[in-house]
Amino acid sequence: MSDSGELRSVRGWFERVGGLEACQTSARRVLQGKGVEALKTFLQKLPATQTQRRDSPTNANEVHRIFFLEEIEEAAQVWSEGLKASPAVSERKHPVLPQEGKRNVLLTSALPYVNNVPHLGNIIGCVLSADVFARYGRLRGWNLLYICGTDEYGTATENKAREEGLTPQEICDKYHAVHADIYQWFQIDFDFFGRTTTERQTEIAQDIFWRLHERGFLLEDTVEQLRCESCQRFLADRFVEGECPHCRYPEARGDQCDKCGRLINAVELRNPQCKVCKETPVIRSSKHLFLNLPKLESELEQWLAKSTGSGDWTANARHITRSWLRDGLKPRCITRDLLWGTPVPHEDYKQKVFYVWFDAPIGYLSITANYTDQWEKWWKNPQQVELYNFMAKDNVPFHSVVFPCSLLGAQDNYTLVNHLIATEYLNYEDTKFSKSRGVGVFGDMAKDTGIPSDVWRFYLLYLRPEGQDSAFSWSDMALKNNSELLNNLGNFINRAGMFVSKFFDGRVPEMLLNEDDKRLIAQVRWELKQYIQLLDKVRIRDALKCILNISRHGNQYIQVNEPWKKIKGGDGDRRRAGTVTGVSVNVACLLSVVLEPYMPSVSHTIRQQLQAPPTCVSTMLQNTGTFICTLPAGHCIGTVSPLFQKLENEQIEALRKRFGGQQAEEESIKAKVDVRVTLCVLAFVINRCAFVFQGNKVRVLKAQKAEKSVLDKEVETLLDLKKQLSLAEGKNPAAQKGKKK
């Protein structure tokens, strides 16, 4: 092997090791003397200033990144070549259909219950996360269809209709519009946002039912159910609450416990109550149909092994699915004694409807069918289509076990999920969102805060609960807005644009790159590649940190080179100021591209201010990522203005109180109590110190045989302090005195 070949083979190994010293030591061991001279020569060309620490606010111990000279030169060379002939991202033409030779991505977000106004946790867990990935995929040139809609059948809708004195259909119409308005304000870019109360839903659900029935995958059984004699009806899952038999949570639903996540049967609840009349229900028998999951288990496991082996399934999705299989699958009821739902077409069950968790996932298919008559090109085309499902973790078993079993049993070449992306839960200031208690921000309230939707998107994505639950915090939102958006991202982009406007008459100056400029270009290029690798794997939160790293590098670059000073110097300094300004404004242009999935309005504003060419987006996100000079010397930019505003403490405190509900009142009372307790403790400490000091003073006076009048006065003070100390301790000085006697 030649020395140069040896170096290339070691290079990848270098990048996996933290720190230059560790690289040198370990490399010598690996090479065992072979090619050492070439290695030494190479390392001598690599000064310490070419190491770059990953600036991450979440991990101060992150390893250094080594940039090799050939890397730096390559990055600078590619950057200097600028924009070549490259098609801009094409406008979507509906209907979007799979295309031969393209990456065809079908993307779904868990269908939100129509009767609930979604809170921030619902939004980040499903539609917002999916929207980021959908926008990213389109920028990458994928042929992508993003489908969602409201889940409108079931007990929850009946319950809400009863509460509001409306019919179930009126409730669905009312809240479907509410959902659509909320998602539009949050800039969720669906290809189609539909609903499940449609004829297509009935047709497709009943077709899948009959195919399962004909192939022997359905069972009949008589089950015990809770019936409310007062309401004269069987109680479906959401009409009953009680104590969870597993974790003793007192408000478990009749189908699932929100605390431990275990699925339960309503008859297993302890101390059950009818949610309508609060009476205790009785157990009665009713005949139902079941999906025979044990009969499909072997086929399901084969499919799961393939899907989880080749696809991107989040760790919690894998774990939840394994736990279901480990416990062994059991037949799952697919019918319910309700009025509001997709009717069961079987003659013996014509008074029943499909259970929502058999029916609701079929909504993905029917919503697509309402979008295009050619829906089967997406849903019966597993050879050409990749399916991504986005959801919160409580929905995982229905998407990874129950629904796939329905489609496998139907034996109709259905497209099954390839990538299952599940989040943990987002809480609100360390408690749960509650509409009834006025705790938390719900989707219809966010726009009334005066905070732009892009800032909401940014903060929710910044704390996206990927590996564990996370909590929304007003003070943290203000901190992230003021530090990351205002002082980091906005500050860099605004400065870069203002330097062009102020010092160079709005035209990008000539750029003559030196080693510092090339190193910055290499750093930015590496962050861009990391961004693409992470988003390809749906690591949305981590990819956002790459964006912030890019602007952080840019700020450091400007700060070190001080173009505002150099512009006042001689010709050489002015040229240097021009190069720094030109490189910086090109980094700002890249930021506008990578921000688009996260903050679409801000991204569009930046590109408008810079008058960036449309092709810059598709070019820089091609393949593994290409950072190029998209704004060459002479390019004329537009009017530059600040992108973000500071969130003031008074504004944030007012919002925290407004959305704190009962919790805010309780915290206010607790804070007052805490102040009083603190003052009492402080008074006790002061009295105790004074008492000890005075006692020492009396002892010294006695030792010095001071005059009686002086001593008596100090003793009187000591006794008075002792009395105050006893009162602070909650003791009765008089009783203590009597006890001594």
PDB file of N, CA and C in Angstrom, residues 610-652:
ATOM      1  N   LEU A 610     -32.507  38.325   0.829  1.00  0.00           N
ATOM      2  CA  LEU A 610     -31.245  38.093   0.110  1.00  0.00           C
ATOM      3  C   LEU A 610     -31.452  37.991  -1.396  1.00  0.00           C
ATOM      4  N   GLN A 611     -32.728  37.957  -1.827  1.00  0.00           N
ATOM      5  CA  GLN A 611     -33.064  37.734  -3.239  1.00  0.00           C
ATOM      6  C   GLN A 611     -32.325  36.509  -3.780  1.00  0.00           C
ATOM      7  N   ALA A 612     -32.402  35.442  -2.998  1.00  0.00           N
ATOM      8  CA  ALA A 612     -31.691  34.202  -3.337  1.00  0.00           C
ATOM      9  C   ALA A 612     -32.327  33.537  -4.551  1.00  0.00           C
ATOM     10  N   PRO A 613     -31.522  32.954  -5.423  1.00  0.00           N
ATOM     11  CA  PRO A 613     -32.070  32.259  -6.599  1.00  0.00           C
ATOM     12  C   PRO A 613     -32.856  31.024  -6.178  1.00  0.00           C
ATOM     13  N   PRO A 614     -33.977  30.714  -6.821  1.00  0.00           N
ATOM     14  CA  PRO A 614     -34.811  29.575  -6.434  1.00  0.00           C
ATOM     15  C   PRO A 614     -34.072  28.239  -6.445  1.00  0.00           C
ATOM     16  N   THR A 615     -33.085  28.096  -7.325  1.00  0.00           N
ATOM     17  CA  THR A 615     -32.390  26.812  -7.444  1.00  0.00           C
ATOM     18  C   THR A 615     -31.452  26.518  -6.277  1.00  0.00           C
ATOM     19  N   CYS A 616     -31.241  27.514  -5.396  1.00  0.00           N
ATOM     20  CA  CYS A 616     -30.297  27.281  -4.291  1.00  0.00           C
ATOM     21  C   CYS A 616     -30.785  26.165  -3.377  1.00  0.00           C
ATOM     22  N   VAL A 617     -32.098  26.015  -3.239  1.00  0.00           N
ATOM     23  CA  VAL A 617     -32.659  25.017  -2.322  1.00  0.00           C
ATOM     24  C   VAL A 617     -32.349  23.615  -2.803  1.00  0.00           C
ATOM     25  N   SER A 618     -32.752  23.301  -4.026  1.00  0.00           N
ATOM     26  CA  SER A 618     -32.562  21.939  -4.527  1.00  0.00           C
ATOM     27  C   SER A 618     -31.088  21.589  -4.670  1.00  0.00           C
ATOM     28  N   THR A 619     -30.263  22.576  -5.027  1.00  0.00           N
ATOM     29  CA  THR A 619     -28.840  22.300  -5.250  1.00  0.00           C
ATOM     30  C   THR A 619     -28.131  21.919  -3.961  1.00  0.00           C
ATOM     31  N   MET A 620     -28.347  22.677  -2.883  1.00  0.00           N
ATOM     32  CA  MET A 620     -27.591  22.442  -1.653  1.00  0.00           C
ATOM     33  C   MET A 620     -28.068  21.216  -0.878  1.00  0.00           C
ATOM     34  N   LEU A 621     -29.296  20.745  -1.157  1.00  0.00           N
ATOM     35  CA  LEU A 621     -29.798  19.558  -0.468  1.00  0.00           C
ATOM     36  C   LEU A 621     -29.731  18.303  -1.335  1.00  0.00           C
ATOM     37  N   GLN A 622     -29.003  18.373  -2.436  1.00  0.00           N
ATOM     38  CA  GLN A 622     -28.813  17.189  -3.270  1.00  0.00           C
ATOM     39  C   GLN A 622     -27.882  16.194  -2.590  1.00  0.00           C
ATOM     40  N   ASN A 623     -28.115  14.922  -2.829  1.00  0.00           N
ATOM     41  CA  ASN A 623     -27.232  13.842  -2.379  1.00  0.00           C
ATOM     42  C   ASN A 623     -26.925  13.968  -0.887  1.00  0.00           C
ATOM     43  N   THR A 624     -25.641  14.093  -0.536  1.00  0.00           N
ATOM     44  CA  THR A 624     -25.278  14.162   0.882  1.00  0.00           C
ATOM     45  C   THR A 624     -25.114  15.592   1.377  1.00  0.00           C
ATOM     46  N   GLY A 625     -25.404  16.576   0.512  1.00  0.00           N
ATOM     47  CA  GLY A 625     -25.316  17.971   0.921  1.00  0.00           C
ATOM     48  C   GLY A 625     -24.164  18.695   0.266  1.00  0.00           C
ATOM     49  N   THR A 626     -24.450  19.847  -0.346  1.00  0.00           N
ATOM     50  CA  THR A 626     -23.432  20.609  -1.054  1.00  0.00           C
ATOM     51  C   THR A 626     -23.539  22.079  -0.683  1.00  0.00           C
ATOM     52  N   PHE A 627     -22.559  22.586   0.045  1.00  0.00           N
ATOM     53  CA  PHE A 627     -22.538  24.015   0.384  1.00  0.00           C
ATOM     54  C   PHE A 627     -21.793  24.759  -0.716  1.00  0.00           C
ATOM     55  N   ILE A 628     -22.514  25.617  -1.423  1.00  0.00           N
ATOM     56  CA  ILE A 628     -21.921  26.330  -2.556  1.00  0.00           C
ATOM     57  C   ILE A 628     -22.196  27.826  -2.437  1.00  0.00           C
ATOM     58  N   CYS A 629     -21.447  28.578  -3.206  1.00  0.00           N
ATOM     59  CA  CYS A 629     -21.628  30.031  -3.258  1.00  0.00           C
ATOM     60  C   CYS A 629     -22.827  30.322  -4.154  1.00  0.00           C
ATOM     61  N   THR A 630     -23.975  30.585  -3.539  1.00  0.00           N
ATOM     62  CA  THR A 630     -25.202  30.841  -4.296  1.00  0.00           C
ATOM     63  C   THR A 630     -25.405  32.327  -4.572  1.00  0.00           C
ATOM     64  N   LEU A 631     -24.693  33.183  -3.814  1.00  0.00           N
ATOM     65  CA  LEU A 631     -24.785  34.637  -4.007  1.00  0.00           C
ATOM     66  C   LEU A 631     -23.407  35.137  -4.433  1.00  0.00           C
ATOM     67  N   PRO A 632     -23.094  35.132  -5.719  1.00  0.00           N
ATOM     68  CA  PRO A 632     -21.753  35.495  -6.186  1.00  0.00           C
ATOM     69  C   PRO A 632     -21.507  36.997  -6.067  1.00  0.00           C
ATOM     70  N   ALA A 633     -20.259  37.377  -6.281  1.00  0.00           N
ATOM     71  CA  ALA A 633     -19.897  38.803  -6.262  1.00  0.00           C
ATOM     72  C   ALA A 633     -20.759  39.558  -7.269  1.00  0.00           C
ATOM     73  N   GLY A 634     -21.288  40.683  -6.822  1.00  0.00           N
ATOM     74  CA  GLY A 634     -22.144  41.493  -7.677  1.00  0.00           C
ATOM     75  C   GLY A 634     -23.625  41.235  -7.481  1.00  0.00           C
ATOM     76  N   HIS A 635     -23.985  40.124  -6.799  1.00  0.00           N
ATOM     77  CA  HIS A 635     -25.406  39.820  -6.556  1.00  0.00           C
ATOM     78  C   HIS A 635     -26.027  40.920  -5.702  1.00  0.00           C
ATOM     79  N   CYS A 636     -27.184  41.386  -6.104  1.00  0.00           N
ATOM     80  CA  CYS A 636     -27.862  42.475  -5.394  1.00  0.00           C
ATOM     81  C   CYS A 636     -28.891  41.897  -4.429  1.00  0.00           C
ATOM     82  N   ILE A 637     -28.766  42.235  -3.145  1.00  0.00           N
ATOM     83  CA  ILE A 637     -29.716  41.743  -2.154  1.00  0.00           C
ATOM     84  C   ILE A 637     -30.815  42.785  -1.942  1.00  0.00           C
ATOM     85  N   GLY A 638     -31.891  42.392  -1.242  1.00  0.00           N
ATOM     86  CA  GLY A 638     -33.003  43.295  -0.973  1.00  0.00           C
ATOM     87  C   GLY A 638     -32.832  44.011   0.360  1.00  0.00           C
ATOM     88  N   THR A 639     -33.942  44.471   0.891  1.00  0.00           N
ATOM     89  CA  THR A 639     -33.928  45.196   2.160  1.00  0.00           C
ATOM     90  C   THR A 639     -33.821  44.210   3.319  1.00  0.00           C
ATOM     91  N   VAL A 640     -32.876  44.455   4.202  1.00  0.00           N
ATOM     92  CA  VAL A 640     -32.637  43.563   5.340  1.00  0.00           C
ATOM     93  C   VAL A 640     -33.310  44.131   6.583  1.00  0.00           C
ATOM     94  N   SER A 641     -33.985  43.280   7.332  1.00  0.00           N
ATOM     95  CA  SER A 641     -34.632  43.705   8.581  1.00  0.00           C
ATOM     96  C   SER A 641     -34.576  42.560   9.584  1.00  0.00           C
ATOM     97  N   PRO A 642     -34.711  42.869  10.881  1.00  0.00           N
ATOM     98  CA  PRO A 642     -34.618  41.820  11.910  1.00  0.00           C
ATOM     99  C   PRO A 642     -35.675  40.738  11.728  1.00  0.00           C
ATOM    100  N   LEU A 643     -35.307  39.514  12.073  1.00  0.00           N
ATOM    101  CA  LEU A 643     -36.195  38.360  11.893  1.00  0.00           C
ATOM    102  C   LEU A 643     -36.987  38.021  13.150  1.00  0.00           C
ATOM    103  N   PHE A 644     -36.442  38.349  14.315  1.00  0.00           N
ATOM    104  CA  PHE A 644     -37.054  37.919  15.567  1.00  0.00           C
ATOM    105  C   PHE A 644     -37.153  39.082  16.551  1.00  0.00           C
ATOM    106  N   GLN A 645     -38.057  38.937  17.506  1.00  0.00           N
ATOM    107  CA  GLN A 645     -38.224  39.921  18.563  1.00  0.00           C
ATOM    108  C   GLN A 645     -37.977  39.263  19.911  1.00  0.00           C
ATOM    109  N   LYS A 646     -37.501  40.074  20.843  1.00  0.00           N
ATOM    110  CA  LYS A 646     -37.235  39.559  22.185  1.00  0.00           C
ATOM    111  C   LYS A 646     -38.545  39.300  22.913  1.00  0.00           C
ATOM    112  N   LEU A 647     -38.585  38.187  23.658  1.00  0.00           N
ATOM    113  CA  LEU A 647     -39.713  37.916  24.545  1.00  0.00           C
ATOM    114  C   LEU A 647     -39.343  38.440  25.929  1.00  0.00           C
ATOM    115  N   GLU A 648     -40.076  39.434  26.397  1.00  0.00           N
ATOM    116  CA  GLU A 648     -39.772  40.084  27.666  1.00  0.00           C
ATOM    117  C   GLU A 648     -40.311  39.264  28.840  1.00  0.00           C
ATOM    118  N   ASN A 649     -39.659  39.430  29.987  1.00  0.00           N
ATOM    119  CA  ASN A 649     -40.060  38.685  31.180  1.00  0.00           C
ATOM    120  C   ASN A 649     -41.508  38.957  31.570  1.00  0.00           C
ATOM    121  N   GLU A 650     -41.937  40.228  31.479  1.00  0.00           N
ATOM    122  CA  GLU A 650     -43.302  40.581  31.860  1.00  0.00           C
ATOM    123  C   GLU A 650     -44.316  39.877  30.949  1.00  0.00           C
ATOM    124  N   GLN A 651     -44.010  39.829  29.651  1.00  0.00           N
ATOM    125  CA  GLN A 651     -44.892  39.169  28.688  1.00  0.00           C
ATOM    126  C   GLN A 651     -45.003  37.678  28.993  1.00  0.00           C
ATOM    127  N   ILE A 652     -43.873  37.053  29.264  1.00  0.00           N
ATOM    128  CA  ILE A 652     -43.852  35.614  29.531  1.00  0.00           C
ATOM    129  C   ILE A 652     -44.567  35.289  30.838  1.00  0.00           C
TER     130      ILE A 652
END
